[in-house]
PDB file of C-alpha atoms and ligand atoms in Angstrom:
ATOM      1  CA  MET A 193      75.248 157.131 118.152  1.00 69.00           C
ATOM      2  CA  GLY A 194      71.766 158.016 116.133  1.00 86.00           C
ATOM      3  CA  LEU A 195      70.654 156.595 112.779  1.00 88.00           C
ATOM      4  CA  LYS A 196      71.403 159.798 110.966  1.00 90.00           C
ATOM      5  CA  THR A 197      74.954 160.225 112.176  1.00 90.00           C
ATOM      6  CA  GLU A 198      75.686 156.598 111.693  1.00 90.00           C
ATOM      7  CA  VAL A 199      74.892 157.084 108.190  1.00 91.00           C
ATOM      8  CA  LEU A 200      76.273 159.457 107.455  1.00 90.00           C
ATOM      9  CA  ALA A 201      79.376 158.746 109.146  1.00 89.00           C
ATOM     10  CA  TRP A 202      79.654 155.518 106.746  1.00 88.00           C
ATOM     11  CA  LEU A 203      80.085 157.976 103.581  1.00 90.00           C
ATOM     12  CA  PHE A 204      82.745 159.418 104.242  1.00 90.00           C
ATOM     13  CA  ARG A 205      84.658 156.028 105.188  1.00 91.00           C
ATOM     14  CA  ARG A 206      87.302 154.210 102.467  1.00 88.00           C
ATOM     15  CA  PRO A 207      84.720 151.225 101.005  1.00 85.00           C
ATOM     16  CA  VAL A 208      85.603 147.701 102.934  1.00 84.00           C
ATOM     17  CA  THR A 209      84.962 146.433  99.414  1.00 87.00           C
ATOM     18  CA  GLU A 210      87.950 146.301  96.370  1.00 85.00           C
ATOM     19  CA  ASN A 211      87.039 146.844  92.696  1.00 90.00           C
ATOM     20  CA  TYR A 212      88.370 143.076  91.803  1.00 89.00           C
ATOM     21  CA  PRO A 213      89.520 142.489  88.763  1.00 88.00           C
ATOM     22  CA  GLU A 214      91.470 145.731  88.285  1.00 92.00           C
ATOM     23  CA  GLN A 215      92.633 146.219  91.919  1.00 89.00           C
ATOM     24  CA  LYS A 216      94.029 142.282  92.961  1.00 89.00           C
ATOM     25  CA  LYS A 217      94.921 141.594  96.037  1.00 87.00           C
ATOM     26  CA  LYS A 218      98.596 141.010  97.384  1.00 90.00           C
ATOM     27  CA  PRO A 219      98.814 137.847  98.904  1.00 93.00           C
ATOM     28  CA  TYR A 220     100.165 137.696 102.391  1.00 92.00           C
ATOM     29  CA  GLN A 221     103.658 135.694 102.782  1.00 89.00           C
ATOM     30  CA  ARG A 222     102.187 132.017 103.490  1.00 93.00           C
ATOM     31  CA  PHE A 223      99.453 132.030 100.625  1.00 96.00           C
ATOM     32  CA  ARG A 224      98.919 128.749  99.119  1.00 97.00           C
ATOM     33  CA  GLY A 225      98.193 129.378  95.481  1.00 97.00           C
ATOM     34  CA  ARG A 226      99.329 127.336  92.277  1.00 97.00           C
ATOM     35  CA  ILE A 227     101.085 124.516  93.180  1.00 98.00           C
ATOM     36  CA  VAL A 228     104.693 124.927  91.783  1.00 98.00           C
ATOM     37  CA  TYR A 229     106.422 121.749  91.425  1.00 98.00           C
ATOM     38  CA  TYR A 230     110.429 121.788  91.153  1.00 98.00           C
ATOM     39  CA  SER A 231     111.154 118.880  88.665  1.00 98.00           C
ATOM     40  CA  LYS A 232     114.461 118.864  89.310  1.00 98.00           C
ATOM     41  CA  ARG A 233     114.320 118.043  93.437  1.00 98.00           C
ATOM     42  CA  CYS A 234     111.851 114.815  93.113  1.00 98.00           C
ATOM     43  CA  ILE A 235     113.547 111.702  94.129  1.00 98.00           C
ATOM     44  CA  GLY A 236     110.299 110.407  92.217  1.00 98.00           C
ATOM     45  CA  CYS A 237     109.040 108.266  95.828  1.00 98.00           C
ATOM     46  CA  ARG A 238     105.317 108.758  94.313  1.00 98.00           C
ATOM     47  CA  LEU A 239     104.378 109.927  98.022  1.00 98.00           C
ATOM     48  CA  CYS A 240     102.645 113.139  96.622  1.00 98.00           C
ATOM     49  CA  GLU A 241     100.913 110.931  94.604  1.00 98.00           C
ATOM     50  CA  ARG A 242      99.571 108.193  97.227  1.00 98.00           C
ATOM     51  CA  ASN A 243      98.498 111.070 100.178  1.00 98.00           C
ATOM     52  CA  CYS A 244      96.422 113.465  97.855  1.00 98.00           C
ATOM     53  CA  PRO A 245      93.088 112.966  99.191  1.00 98.00           C
ATOM     54  CA  VAL A 246      91.263 114.225  95.445  1.00 98.00           C
ATOM     55  CA  ASN A 247      93.623 112.435  93.163  1.00 98.00           C
ATOM     56  CA  ALA A 248      94.862 115.250  91.545  1.00 98.00           C
ATOM     57  CA  ILE A 249      98.186 113.984  91.189  1.00 98.00           C
ATOM     58  CA  VAL A 250      98.986 112.323  87.976  1.00 98.00           C
ATOM     59  CA  PHE A 251     103.110 111.206  88.300  1.00 98.00           C
ATOM     60  CA  HIS A 252     104.588 110.188  84.687  1.00 98.00           C
ATOM     61  CA  GLU A 253     108.513 109.227  86.211  1.00 97.00           C
ATOM     62  CA  LYS A 254     110.597 110.936  88.140  1.00 97.00           C
ATOM     63  CA  GLY A 255     110.784 114.766  87.241  1.00 97.00           C
ATOM     64  CA  ARG A 256     107.584 114.738  85.786  1.00 98.00           C
ATOM     65  CA  ILE A 257     104.343 115.172  87.619  1.00 98.00           C
ATOM     66  CA  ASP A 258     101.286 117.069  86.748  1.00 98.00           C
ATOM     67  CA  PHE A 259      99.150 118.356  89.381  1.00 98.00           C
ATOM     68  CA  ASP A 260      95.406 119.015  88.362  1.00 97.00           C
ATOM     69  CA  MET A 261      94.931 122.336  89.515  1.00 97.00           C
ATOM     70  CA  GLY A 262      91.243 121.825  89.029  1.00 96.00           C
ATOM     71  CA  LYS A 263      91.138 119.131  91.263  1.00 97.00           C
ATOM     72  CA  CYS A 264      93.340 119.888  93.834  1.00 98.00           C
ATOM     73  CA  ILE A 265      92.005 121.614  97.485  1.00 98.00           C
ATOM     74  CA  LEU A 266      95.172 123.505  98.465  1.00 98.00           C
ATOM     75  CA  CYS A 267      95.384 120.795 101.278  1.00 98.00           C
ATOM     76  CA  GLY A 268      99.310 121.259 101.309  1.00 98.00           C
ATOM     77  CA  LEU A 269      99.384 117.399 102.602  1.00 98.00           C
ATOM     78  CA  CYS A 270     101.519 116.824  99.205  1.00 98.00           C
ATOM     79  CA  ARG A 271     103.544 118.973 100.139  1.00 98.00           C
ATOM     80  CA  ASP A 272     104.402 118.533 103.779  1.00 98.00           C
ATOM     81  CA  VAL A 273     104.823 114.514 102.582  1.00 98.00           C
ATOM     82  CA  CYS A 274     107.666 115.277 100.275  1.00 98.00           C
ATOM     83  CA  PRO A 275     111.001 113.930 101.580  1.00 98.00           C
ATOM     84  CA  ALA A 276     112.944 115.800  98.667  1.00 98.00           C
ATOM     85  CA  ARG A 277     115.388 118.695 100.854  1.00 97.00           C
ATOM     86  CA  PRO A 278     114.407 121.304  99.749  1.00 98.00           C
ATOM     87  CA  LYS A 279     110.829 120.271  99.166  1.00 98.00           C
ATOM     88  CA  ALA A 280     110.047 119.913  95.620  1.00 98.00           C
ATOM     89  CA  ILE A 281     106.497 120.923  95.613  1.00 98.00           C
ATOM     90  CA  ALA A 282     105.699 124.286  97.093  1.00 98.00           C
ATOM     91  CA  PHE A 283     102.760 127.108  97.261  1.00 98.00           C
ATOM     92  CA  SER A 284     102.857 129.997  94.569  1.00 97.00           C
ATOM     93  CA  THR A 285     101.017 133.015  95.740  1.00 96.00           C
ATOM     94  CA  GLU A 286      99.500 132.945  92.032  1.00 95.00           C
ATOM     95  CA  TYR A 287      95.226 132.696  93.092  1.00 94.00           C
ATOM     96  CA  ASP A 288      94.153 134.253  90.042  1.00 92.00           C
ATOM     97  CA  TYR A 289      94.180 131.035  87.744  1.00 93.00           C
ATOM     98  CA  SER A 290      90.930 130.068  86.765  1.00 92.00           C
ATOM     99  CA  SER A 291      90.074 128.851  83.634  1.00 93.00           C
ATOM    100  CA  THR A 292      87.492 127.303  81.187  1.00 93.00           C
ATOM    101  CA  ARG A 293      89.926 125.452  79.484  1.00 95.00           C
ATOM    102  CA  LYS A 294      91.093 122.480  81.399  1.00 93.00           C
ATOM    103  CA  GLU A 295      94.938 122.123  80.050  1.00 93.00           C
ATOM    104  CA  ASP A 296      95.214 125.941  82.164  1.00 95.00           C
ATOM    105  CA  LEU A 297      94.529 124.287  84.943  1.00 97.00           C
ATOM    106  CA  LYS A 298      98.183 123.104  85.873  1.00 97.00           C
ATOM    107  CA  ASN A 299     101.200 123.388  88.168  1.00 97.00           C
ATOM    108  CA  LEU A 300     103.767 125.881  87.876  1.00 95.00           C
ATOM    109  CA  VAL A 301     107.077 123.909  86.989  1.00 96.00           C
ATOM    110  CA  LYS A 302     110.705 125.100  87.532  1.00 95.00           C
TER     111      LYS A 302
HETATM  112  S1  SF4 B  70      97.558 119.912  98.056  1.00 64.05           S
HETATM  113 FE1  SF4 B  70      96.219 118.774  98.342  1.00 64.05          FE
HETATM  114  S2  SF4 B  70      94.292 118.583  96.839  1.00 64.05           S
HETATM  115 FE2  SF4 B  70      96.233 119.849  95.950  1.00 64.05          FE
HETATM  116  S3  SF4 B  70      97.755 118.190  94.908  1.00 64.05           S
HETATM  117 FE3  SF4 B  70      98.477 118.612  97.120  1.00 64.05          FE
HETATM  118  S4  SF4 B  70      97.280 117.013  98.041  1.00 64.05           S
HETATM  119 FE4  SF4 B  70      96.636 117.161  96.625  1.00 64.05          FE
HETATM  120  S1  SF4 B  71     106.756 113.476  97.371  1.00 64.05           S
HETATM  121 FE1  SF4 B  71     108.388 115.072  96.754  1.00 64.05          FE
HETATM  122  S2  SF4 B  71     110.022 113.167  95.905  1.00 64.05           S
HETATM  123 FE2  SF4 B  71     108.368 112.425  96.156  1.00 64.05          FE
HETATM  124  S3  SF4 B  71     107.696 112.256  94.086  1.00 64.05           S
HETATM  125 FE3  SF4 B  71     106.104 113.516  94.795  1.00 64.05          FE
HETATM  126  S4  SF4 B  71     107.406 115.844  94.444  1.00 64.05           S
HETATM  127 FE4  SF4 B  71     108.836 113.523  93.800  1.00 64.05          FE
END
């Protein structure tokens, strides 16, 4: 394909970029977004806190844990080691939670 033909062909293709934040992408099913903590399922073992590689978890007591989403690297170790059944930690599909206020960078609680 010649250069002119190539340029013309691109003029009529759909853009590959998205107009974020006006258009938000729908995350795929297993997306790792803001952490959800199910406080009633938690048995208070503290395994999540001990295994977090960036110390993003502050354990207060059984049923009360804070996840600092400003530090979290979404590795999933806390969820993987959680022995509660069903697990007390899950990922939501919420990815648009950036903020200049540190107090906004928290997990969701259910
Ligand atoms: S996902 Fe990883 S970094 Fe985030 S809180 Fe859990 S263990 Fe820590
Ligand atoms: S690993 Fe699971 S059960 Fe244990 S303290 Fe953390 S959230 Fe609770």
